Short mmCIF file of C-alpha atoms and ligand atoms in Angstrom, two decimals:
data_model
loop_
_atom_site.label_atom_id
_atom_site.label_comp_id
_atom_site.label_asym_id
_atom_site.label_seq_id
_atom_site.Cartn_x
_atom_site.Cartn_y
_atom_site.Cartn_z
CA MET Q 33 0.01 0.07 0.01
CA ARG Q 34 1.06 3.61 -0.52
CA VAL Q 35 0.20 5.49 2.70
CA CYS Q 36 0.23 9.29 3.02
CA VAL Q 37 0.78 10.63 6.70
CA VAL Q 38 -0.31 14.17 7.17
CA GLY Q 39 1.46 16.28 9.71
CA SER Q 40 4.96 17.42 10.67
CA GLY Q 41 5.85 16.32 14.17
CA GLY Q 42 7.45 13.48 16.14
CA ARG Q 43 4.18 11.74 16.12
CA GLU Q 44 3.99 11.74 12.38
CA HIS Q 45 7.65 10.59 12.11
CA ALA Q 46 6.75 7.61 14.35
CA LEU Q 47 3.74 6.80 12.28
CA ALA Q 48 5.68 6.96 9.15
CA HIS Q 49 8.48 4.84 10.58
CA VAL Q 50 6.18 2.07 11.79
CA LEU Q 51 3.95 2.19 8.62
CA GLY Q 52 7.15 1.98 6.60
CA ARG Q 53 7.90 -1.57 7.93
CA HIS Q 54 5.23 -2.93 5.54
CA HIS Q 55 4.28 -0.05 3.21
CA GLU Q 56 5.53 2.84 1.03
CA VAL Q 57 5.05 5.99 2.96
CA VAL Q 58 4.96 9.81 2.08
CA VAL Q 59 4.61 12.46 4.73
CA THR Q 60 3.14 15.93 4.04
CA PRO Q 61 4.43 18.41 4.85
CA GLY Q 62 6.77 16.48 7.23
CA ASN Q 63 10.00 18.19 8.19
CA PRO Q 64 13.66 17.92 7.03
CA GLY Q 65 14.32 15.27 9.71
CA ILE Q 66 11.53 12.90 8.47
CA PRO Q 67 12.48 10.72 5.51
CA GLY Q 68 9.80 10.79 2.77
CA SER Q 69 8.65 14.37 3.52
CA VAL Q 70 7.06 16.12 0.47
CA ASP Q 71 5.59 19.62 0.31
CA THR Q 72 2.67 18.67 -1.88
CA PRO Q 73 -0.72 19.28 -0.21
CA PRO Q 74 -2.49 16.03 0.75
CA THR Q 75 -5.44 16.69 -1.67
CA GLU Q 76 -2.94 16.38 -4.58
CA ILE Q 77 -1.24 13.22 -3.32
CA ASP Q 78 -2.04 9.81 -4.69
CA ALA Q 79 -2.22 7.29 -1.86
CA ASP Q 80 -4.21 4.12 -0.90
CA LEU Q 81 -4.64 5.35 2.71
CA PHE Q 82 -4.43 8.77 4.31
CA VAL Q 83 -3.51 9.00 8.07
CA ILE Q 84 -4.11 12.47 9.56
CA GLY Q 85 -1.87 13.20 12.52
CA PRO Q 86 -2.68 16.53 14.23
CA GLU Q 87 -6.06 17.75 15.51
CA ALA Q 88 -6.14 21.06 13.70
CA PRO Q 89 -6.62 19.74 10.14
CA LEU Q 90 -9.19 17.13 11.49
CA VAL Q 91 -11.19 19.92 13.23
CA ASP Q 92 -10.92 21.87 9.98
CA GLY Q 93 -12.50 19.00 7.99
CA LEU Q 94 -9.51 17.66 5.99
CA ALA Q 95 -10.79 14.06 6.41
CA ASP Q 96 -14.19 15.09 5.00
CA ARG Q 97 -12.57 16.79 1.96
CA LEU Q 98 -10.40 13.67 1.26
CA ARG Q 99 -13.34 11.35 1.69
CA ALA Q 100 -15.45 13.50 -0.62
CA ALA Q 101 -12.66 12.92 -3.19
CA GLY Q 102 -13.06 9.17 -2.85
CA ARG Q 103 -9.98 8.63 -0.60
CA LEU Q 104 -9.68 6.08 2.22
CA VAL Q 105 -9.03 8.14 5.31
CA PHE Q 106 -8.05 7.25 8.91
CA GLY Q 107 -9.16 10.24 11.04
CA PRO Q 108 -12.60 11.60 12.09
CA GLY Q 109 -14.53 14.15 10.08
CA ALA Q 110 -15.04 17.56 11.47
CA ASP Q 111 -18.20 16.36 13.27
CA GLY Q 112 -16.30 13.83 15.27
CA ALA Q 113 -13.20 15.99 15.69
CA ARG Q 114 -15.32 18.33 17.63
CA LEU Q 115 -14.62 16.12 20.61
CA GLU Q 116 -11.23 17.83 20.79
CA GLY Q 117 -12.19 21.09 19.15
CA SER Q 118 -14.66 21.91 21.96
CA LYS Q 119 -14.12 20.71 25.54
CA ALA Q 120 -17.62 21.84 26.38
CA TRP Q 121 -19.07 19.57 23.75
CA MET Q 122 -16.84 16.68 24.65
CA LYS Q 123 -18.20 16.94 28.23
CA GLU Q 124 -21.69 16.87 26.93
CA VAL Q 125 -20.97 13.64 24.97
CA LEU Q 126 -19.24 12.13 27.89
CA VAL Q 127 -22.21 12.75 30.22
CA GLU Q 128 -24.68 11.54 27.52
CA ALA Q 129 -22.63 8.31 27.08
CA GLY Q 130 -22.57 7.75 30.95
CA VAL Q 131 -18.82 7.98 31.08
CA SER Q 132 -17.30 8.75 34.49
CA THR Q 133 -15.63 12.25 34.28
CA ALA Q 134 -14.83 15.21 36.42
CA ALA Q 135 -17.74 17.35 37.50
CA HIS Q 136 -17.75 20.55 35.48
CA GLY Q 137 -19.45 23.73 34.33
CA THR Q 138 -19.18 25.64 31.02
CA PHE Q 139 -19.00 29.49 31.07
CA SER Q 140 -18.64 32.45 28.82
CA ASP Q 141 -19.47 35.04 31.52
CA GLU Q 142 -17.03 36.09 34.18
CA ALA Q 143 -19.26 36.60 37.14
CA THR Q 144 -20.91 33.13 36.74
CA ALA Q 145 -17.54 31.49 36.25
CA LEU Q 146 -16.05 33.07 39.32
CA ALA Q 147 -19.10 32.05 41.37
CA PHE Q 148 -18.55 28.45 40.20
CA LEU Q 149 -14.93 28.63 41.20
CA ASP Q 150 -16.11 29.39 44.76
CA THR Q 151 -17.80 26.06 44.88
CA MET Q 152 -14.53 24.24 44.13
CA ASP Q 153 -12.40 22.95 46.87
CA ASP Q 154 -8.59 23.30 46.87
CA LEU Q 155 -7.62 22.26 43.38
CA PHE Q 156 -8.75 24.54 40.57
CA VAL Q 157 -8.90 23.46 36.91
CA VAL Q 158 -9.62 25.93 34.16
CA LYS Q 159 -9.65 24.94 30.45
CA THR Q 160 -10.25 26.76 27.21
CA ASP Q 161 -13.15 25.32 25.31
CA GLY Q 162 -11.33 25.63 21.93
CA LEU Q 163 -7.91 24.41 20.72
CA ALA Q 164 -4.90 25.85 22.44
CA ALA Q 165 -2.04 23.50 21.36
CA GLY Q 166 -2.23 21.64 24.65
CA LYS Q 167 -1.54 24.78 26.61
CA GLY Q 168 -5.05 26.00 27.52
CA VAL Q 169 -5.30 24.11 30.86
CA VAL Q 170 -4.50 25.58 34.21
CA VAL Q 171 -4.38 23.17 37.19
CA THR Q 172 -3.61 25.08 40.42
CA THR Q 173 -4.17 25.20 44.18
CA ASP Q 174 -3.90 28.95 43.98
CA ARG Q 175 -7.32 30.57 43.60
CA ALA Q 176 -5.76 33.88 42.39
CA GLU Q 177 -4.08 32.00 39.47
CA ALA Q 178 -7.39 30.32 38.57
CA VAL Q 179 -9.12 33.73 38.74
CA ASP Q 180 -6.49 35.19 36.39
CA ALA Q 181 -6.91 32.31 34.01
CA VAL Q 182 -10.70 32.80 33.92
CA ARG Q 183 -10.21 36.59 33.13
CA SER Q 184 -7.49 36.16 30.55
CA TYR Q 185 -9.31 33.34 28.77
CA LEU Q 186 -12.75 35.03 28.67
CA SER Q 187 -11.24 38.40 27.48
CA GLY Q 188 -9.55 36.60 24.59
CA ASP Q 189 -6.19 37.91 25.80
CA ALA Q 190 -4.66 34.57 26.46
CA PHE Q 191 -6.00 32.29 23.63
CA GLY Q 192 -8.13 34.49 21.40
CA ASP Q 193 -11.52 33.01 20.57
CA ALA Q 194 -10.50 29.49 21.91
CA GLY Q 195 -10.83 30.88 25.45
CA ARG Q 196 -13.96 32.99 25.21
CA THR Q 197 -15.82 29.92 26.38
CA LEU Q 198 -14.16 27.91 29.17
CA VAL Q 199 -14.65 24.84 31.27
CA ILE Q 200 -14.09 24.71 34.96
CA GLU Q 201 -13.64 21.22 36.38
CA GLU Q 202 -13.42 19.54 39.67
CA GLY Q 203 -9.70 18.99 40.44
CA LEU Q 204 -8.86 15.22 40.49
CA THR Q 205 -5.65 13.55 41.62
CA GLY Q 206 -3.93 10.31 40.84
CA PRO Q 207 -1.75 8.68 38.19
CA GLU Q 208 -2.62 9.32 34.59
CA LEU Q 209 -2.90 6.87 31.69
CA SER Q 210 -3.33 7.24 27.98
CA VAL Q 211 -5.18 4.63 25.88
CA LEU Q 212 -5.41 4.98 22.19
CA ALA Q 213 -8.40 3.23 20.70
CA ILE Q 214 -8.54 2.54 17.01
CA CYS Q 215 -12.20 3.04 15.94
CA ASP Q 216 -14.10 1.99 12.90
CA GLY Q 217 -17.33 3.89 13.64
CA HIS Q 218 -18.97 0.96 15.39
CA ASP Q 219 -16.32 -0.82 17.40
CA ALA Q 220 -12.76 -0.23 18.62
CA VAL Q 221 -9.56 -1.98 19.63
CA ALA Q 222 -7.04 -0.63 22.15
CA LEU Q 223 -3.36 -0.11 21.53
CA ALA Q 224 -0.81 -0.75 24.40
CA PRO Q 225 -1.35 1.85 27.14
CA ALA Q 226 1.21 4.59 27.84
CA GLN Q 227 1.84 7.22 30.36
CA ASP Q 228 3.08 10.67 29.49
CA PHE Q 229 4.72 13.36 31.48
CA LYS Q 230 2.95 16.67 30.95
CA ARG Q 231 4.94 19.08 33.10
CA LEU Q 232 8.10 20.70 31.96
CA GLY Q 233 10.40 19.81 34.83
CA ASP Q 234 11.58 16.91 36.87
CA GLY Q 235 9.31 15.76 39.66
CA ASP Q 236 6.31 17.31 37.75
CA ALA Q 237 7.45 20.87 38.33
CA GLY Q 238 6.73 23.79 36.08
CA PRO Q 239 4.12 24.51 33.45
CA ASN Q 240 1.99 21.99 31.41
CA THR Q 241 3.48 21.18 28.08
CA GLY Q 242 2.36 19.04 25.17
CA GLY Q 243 4.29 16.24 26.82
CA MET Q 244 7.97 15.80 27.79
CA GLY Q 245 8.25 12.00 27.62
CA ALA Q 246 6.33 8.74 27.88
CA TYR Q 247 6.68 5.02 28.44
CA SER Q 248 4.79 1.82 27.60
CA PRO Q 249 3.64 -0.57 28.97
CA VAL Q 250 2.27 0.82 32.14
CA PRO Q 251 2.13 -1.65 35.06
CA LEU Q 252 -1.08 -0.07 36.41
CA ALA Q 253 -2.87 -0.68 33.10
CA THR Q 254 -3.53 -4.36 33.13
CA GLY Q 255 -5.57 -6.12 30.30
CA ALA Q 256 -8.64 -6.03 32.57
CA VAL Q 257 -8.30 -2.23 33.25
CA VAL Q 258 -8.09 -1.63 29.44
CA ASP Q 259 -11.03 -4.00 28.72
CA ASP Q 260 -13.08 -2.11 31.33
CA LEU Q 261 -12.29 1.26 29.77
CA MET Q 262 -13.28 -0.04 26.30
CA ASP Q 263 -16.59 -1.20 27.62
CA THR Q 264 -17.44 1.68 30.02
CA ALA Q 265 -16.05 4.63 27.92
CA VAL Q 266 -14.98 3.97 24.29
CA ARG Q 267 -17.84 1.88 23.17
CA PRO Q 268 -20.54 3.95 24.80
CA THR Q 269 -18.96 7.14 23.38
CA LEU Q 270 -19.05 5.63 19.90
CA THR Q 271 -22.74 4.71 20.45
CA ALA Q 272 -23.45 8.29 21.59
CA LEU Q 273 -21.71 9.67 18.55
CA ARG Q 274 -23.68 7.32 16.19
CA ALA Q 275 -26.88 8.44 17.87
CA ARG Q 276 -25.87 11.97 16.68
CA GLY Q 277 -25.20 10.71 13.18
CA ILE Q 278 -21.36 10.75 13.57
CA ASP Q 279 -19.39 7.86 11.99
CA TYR Q 280 -16.18 8.09 13.99
CA ARG Q 281 -13.29 6.42 12.13
CA GLY Q 282 -9.97 7.29 13.67
CA VAL Q 283 -8.13 7.26 16.96
CA LEU Q 284 -10.02 8.03 20.21
CA TYR Q 285 -7.37 9.04 22.74
CA CYS Q 286 -8.54 8.66 26.19
CA GLY Q 287 -6.74 10.49 28.84
CA LEU Q 288 -7.54 8.89 32.14
CA MET Q 289 -6.92 9.66 35.78
CA TYR Q 290 -6.83 6.90 38.46
CA THR Q 291 -8.51 8.74 41.35
CA PRO Q 292 -8.98 7.13 44.73
CA THR Q 293 -12.63 6.62 43.73
CA GLY Q 294 -11.76 4.92 40.41
CA PRO Q 295 -10.68 5.73 36.87
CA ARG Q 296 -12.21 8.91 35.27
CA VAL Q 297 -11.81 10.18 31.69
CA LEU Q 298 -10.11 13.54 31.82
CA GLU Q 299 -10.31 14.18 28.16
CA TYR Q 300 -10.66 12.70 24.63
CA ASN Q 301 -8.39 13.62 21.85
CA VAL Q 302 -9.19 12.72 18.20
CA ARG Q 303 -5.67 11.80 17.23
CA PHE Q 304 -2.68 9.83 18.34
CA GLY Q 305 -0.99 11.20 21.34
CA ASP Q 306 2.39 12.94 21.07
CA PRO Q 307 4.68 11.69 22.56
CA GLU Q 308 2.71 8.50 23.41
CA THR Q 309 2.81 7.38 19.80
CA GLN Q 310 6.56 7.35 20.01
CA VAL Q 311 6.46 4.59 22.59
CA VAL Q 312 3.30 2.68 21.60
CA LEU Q 313 3.85 2.16 17.89
CA PRO Q 314 7.44 1.03 17.94
CA ARG Q 315 6.22 -1.88 20.24
CA LEU Q 316 3.72 -3.01 17.58
CA THR Q 317 4.51 -6.39 16.05
CA SER Q 318 1.53 -6.51 13.68
CA ASP Q 319 0.89 -4.44 10.51
CA LEU Q 320 -0.17 -0.96 11.39
CA GLY Q 321 -1.30 -0.07 7.84
CA SER Q 322 -3.79 -2.93 7.50
CA LEU Q 323 -5.23 -2.03 10.99
CA LEU Q 324 -5.73 1.61 10.06
CA ALA Q 325 -7.04 0.82 6.65
CA ALA Q 326 -9.62 -1.55 8.05
CA ALA Q 327 -10.81 1.09 10.51
CA ALA Q 328 -10.91 3.68 7.74
CA ALA Q 329 -13.03 1.33 5.69
CA GLY Q 330 -15.48 0.99 8.61
CA ASP Q 331 -14.92 -2.65 9.67
CA LEU Q 332 -11.98 -3.71 11.85
CA GLY Q 333 -13.09 -7.23 10.99
CA GLY Q 334 -11.61 -8.75 14.18
CA ILE Q 335 -8.03 -7.40 13.50
CA ALA Q 336 -6.26 -7.32 16.90
CA PRO Q 337 -2.96 -5.44 17.12
CA THR Q 338 -0.14 -7.30 18.82
CA PHE Q 339 2.75 -5.80 20.78
CA ASP Q 340 6.20 -7.05 21.90
CA ASP Q 341 6.75 -8.05 25.49
CA GLY Q 342 9.37 -5.35 25.93
CA ALA Q 343 9.19 -1.76 26.89
CA ALA Q 344 9.76 1.63 25.23
CA VAL Q 345 10.69 5.01 26.89
CA THR Q 346 10.74 8.26 24.96
CA VAL Q 347 12.38 11.47 26.08
CA VAL Q 348 11.51 14.82 24.51
CA CYS Q 349 14.33 17.24 23.80
CA ALA Q 350 12.94 20.80 23.79
CA SER Q 351 14.34 24.18 22.79
CA GLU Q 352 15.34 26.87 25.32
CA ASP Q 353 12.30 28.64 26.92
CA TYR Q 354 9.74 26.05 25.68
CA PRO Q 355 6.84 26.20 26.32
CA LEU Q 356 6.61 29.99 26.74
CA ALA Q 357 8.83 31.39 23.99
CA PRO Q 358 10.83 28.64 22.38
CA ARG Q 359 14.06 29.83 20.73
CA THR Q 360 14.64 28.37 17.24
CA GLY Q 361 17.40 28.25 14.76
CA ASP Q 362 20.04 26.43 16.72
CA PRO Q 363 22.11 23.77 14.93
CA ILE Q 364 21.40 20.24 16.25
CA ASP Q 365 24.54 18.13 17.05
CA GLY Q 366 24.88 14.46 17.60
CA LEU Q 367 21.76 13.25 15.78
CA ALA Q 368 23.48 10.51 13.80
CA GLU Q 369 25.35 9.25 16.81
CA ALA Q 370 22.22 9.11 19.01
CA GLY Q 371 20.32 7.28 16.15
CA ALA Q 372 23.10 4.61 16.11
CA VAL Q 373 22.63 3.63 19.72
CA ASP Q 374 21.30 0.09 19.92
CA GLY Q 375 17.52 -0.07 20.27
CA VAL Q 376 17.01 3.65 19.68
CA SER Q 377 14.93 5.64 17.29
CA VAL Q 378 15.06 9.42 17.08
CA PHE Q 379 11.95 11.13 15.84
CA ALA Q 380 12.10 14.66 14.48
CA ALA Q 381 9.43 17.06 15.64
CA GLY Q 382 10.27 20.85 15.57
CA VAL Q 383 13.17 20.36 13.08
CA GLY Q 384 14.18 22.69 10.19
CA GLN Q 385 17.07 23.08 7.84
CA ARG Q 386 19.58 25.82 7.17
CA ASP Q 387 22.73 25.71 5.00
CA GLY Q 388 22.29 21.92 4.76
CA ARG Q 389 22.20 21.45 8.50
CA LEU Q 390 19.34 20.41 10.70
CA VAL Q 391 18.36 23.11 13.16
CA THR Q 392 15.73 23.63 15.93
CA ALA Q 393 12.43 24.94 14.54
CA GLY Q 394 9.93 24.51 17.30
CA GLY Q 395 9.40 23.93 20.96
CA ARG Q 396 9.59 20.07 21.09
CA VAL Q 397 12.47 19.38 18.73
CA LEU Q 398 13.10 15.61 18.99
CA THR Q 399 11.72 12.67 20.78
CA VAL Q 400 14.21 9.93 21.56
CA THR Q 401 12.81 6.49 22.01
CA GLY Q 402 14.75 3.63 23.63
CA GLN Q 403 13.37 0.01 23.45
CA GLY Q 404 14.55 -2.88 25.54
CA PRO Q 405 13.41 -6.04 27.29
CA GLY Q 406 12.27 -3.99 30.26
CA VAL Q 407 11.61 -0.40 31.18
CA ASP Q 408 15.05 0.05 32.87
CA GLU Q 409 16.99 -0.96 29.83
CA ALA Q 410 14.70 1.04 27.47
CA ARG Q 411 15.21 4.05 29.69
CA ARG Q 412 19.01 3.60 29.85
CA ARG Q 413 19.20 3.48 26.02
CA ALA Q 414 17.03 6.57 25.56
CA TYR Q 415 19.06 8.61 27.96
CA GLN Q 416 22.34 7.31 26.47
CA ALA Q 417 21.09 8.65 23.04
CA VAL Q 418 19.98 11.91 24.59
CA SER Q 419 23.39 12.50 26.17
CA LEU Q 420 24.84 12.54 22.63
CA ILE Q 421 22.54 15.21 21.29
CA SER Q 422 23.00 18.88 21.93
CA TRP Q 423 22.19 22.48 20.92
CA PRO Q 424 22.34 25.66 22.98
CA GLY Q 425 19.61 25.71 25.61
CA MET Q 426 18.31 22.16 25.01
CA GLN Q 427 16.10 20.99 27.85
CA TYR Q 428 14.78 17.62 28.81
CA ARG Q 429 13.52 15.85 31.88
CA THR Q 430 15.79 13.34 33.52
CA ASP Q 431 13.09 11.39 35.36
CA ILE Q 432 11.04 9.92 32.57
CA ALA Q 433 9.86 6.41 33.49
CA ALA Q 434 12.10 6.51 36.60
CA GLU Q 435 9.21 5.14 38.72
CA PRO Q 436 6.65 3.36 36.49
CA THR Q 437 3.20 3.60 38.07
CA GLY Q 438 2.31 0.14 39.37
P1 AMP X 128 -6.26 18.03 29.22
O1 AMP X 128 -5.72 18.81 28.07
O2 AMP X 128 -7.70 18.20 29.43
O3 AMP X 128 -5.80 16.61 29.18
O4 AMP X 128 -5.45 18.54 30.48
C1 AMP X 128 -4.06 18.49 30.51
C2 AMP X 128 -3.64 17.96 31.87
O5 AMP X 128 -4.07 18.73 32.91
C3 AMP X 128 -3.99 16.51 32.09
O6 AMP X 128 -3.24 15.62 31.61
C4 AMP X 128 -3.90 16.51 33.64
O7 AMP X 128 -2.56 16.37 34.05
C5 AMP X 128 -4.35 17.97 34.04
N1 AMP X 128 -5.82 17.90 34.30
C6 AMP X 128 -6.81 18.07 33.43
N2 AMP X 128 -8.03 17.96 33.92
C7 AMP X 128 -7.85 17.78 35.28
C8 AMP X 128 -8.66 17.70 36.40
N3 AMP X 128 -9.97 17.68 36.31
N4 AMP X 128 -8.06 17.48 37.59
C9 AMP X 128 -6.65 17.42 37.73
N5 AMP X 128 -5.87 17.55 36.68
C10 AMP X 128 -6.36 17.77 35.47
N1 LIG X 129 0.63 13.83 25.05
C1 LIG X 129 -0.59 14.45 25.27
C2 LIG X 129 -1.31 14.69 24.00
O1 LIG X 129 -0.89 14.18 22.89
O2 LIG X 129 -2.25 15.39 24.01
#
């Protein structure tokens, strides 16, 4: 099969890498660090299957446009992508499907929002309704910070129109888990679970980011836990979507929190997680292309993905001042040496090119995945490779997968 991956980050590099084991792959627009990158728009590419990586083109209806042109597409249409495009709508669907989630309210008026904050205990969670590149969530014990978030979101100062409606949620605590479900519109299969690290600094210090690292498998996420999630969250959600006339063919990414009173769904995303994809897909031992093509065609037909018994750990290397004001344009050293470490794959995210050299071109620049028989060896390999890479101001966490949640 010829497969076209749409997107330009580390997730798309990992998708292309794993699809490339069995298929010919082109990536649009990709980046100079991803082999097979072309700058032809997806609508002008001839491929047997299109896999759309990021949320923005999905919310914008790219899957609909490609399907209207007769293409086989893995990724929801704009109707289903609204699950990620509007947190308020996602909450509505979760409640309708009977899925256990944090109590919440939706607001576009300051006084009512602040009054609702007063009903919260000691952990305040404020989220933009619309897309904010993973940065529109404030989780804080400081009421003043929550009030600031409410004001700056609603005024449009912080995230423009994405914040003019916001969601305030009950603050939950516990370990988190990401499960990526491959959906064919009616049914779904889960990929191996992963855990990501959202905060910038070691020990979960600092601001929320798009994700600073991940590992898979997660000891906490036994087969029974995942089966239960599929039965109590993913399938009821697909049913609720169908009742609204939405045929959801793509990834449903469930972000879960293990609270003392049981698992709750924190959020759905409509795409593969980044950097979860960089640890989940390398462990796949079956053909990713046929799985995604079957889902895209509307019938998984009993295909069950299989994974190796080992582990994968990925460490994100980010540019100076990520996530606030990432500095770009720095030459990247040591990429080839890092990629040569046994069991390591280096995925290019925010990577550009200048004078024939790869340079930093975004906040999250590289994700470095190590694989091994267990998490310790996978972690050792990932960090050995990271130690060979450098550019001025490069930052990364040193505690990814140091203590897997069991
Ligand atoms: P989201 O984009 O909704 O997944 O939120 C990003 C991150 O914020 C999550 O991965 C959690 O770490 C944290 N978070 C989101 N919602 C809550 C909540 N209700 N309680 C505590 N933490 C949360
Ligand atoms: N790693 C979190 C996300 O992809 O949203």
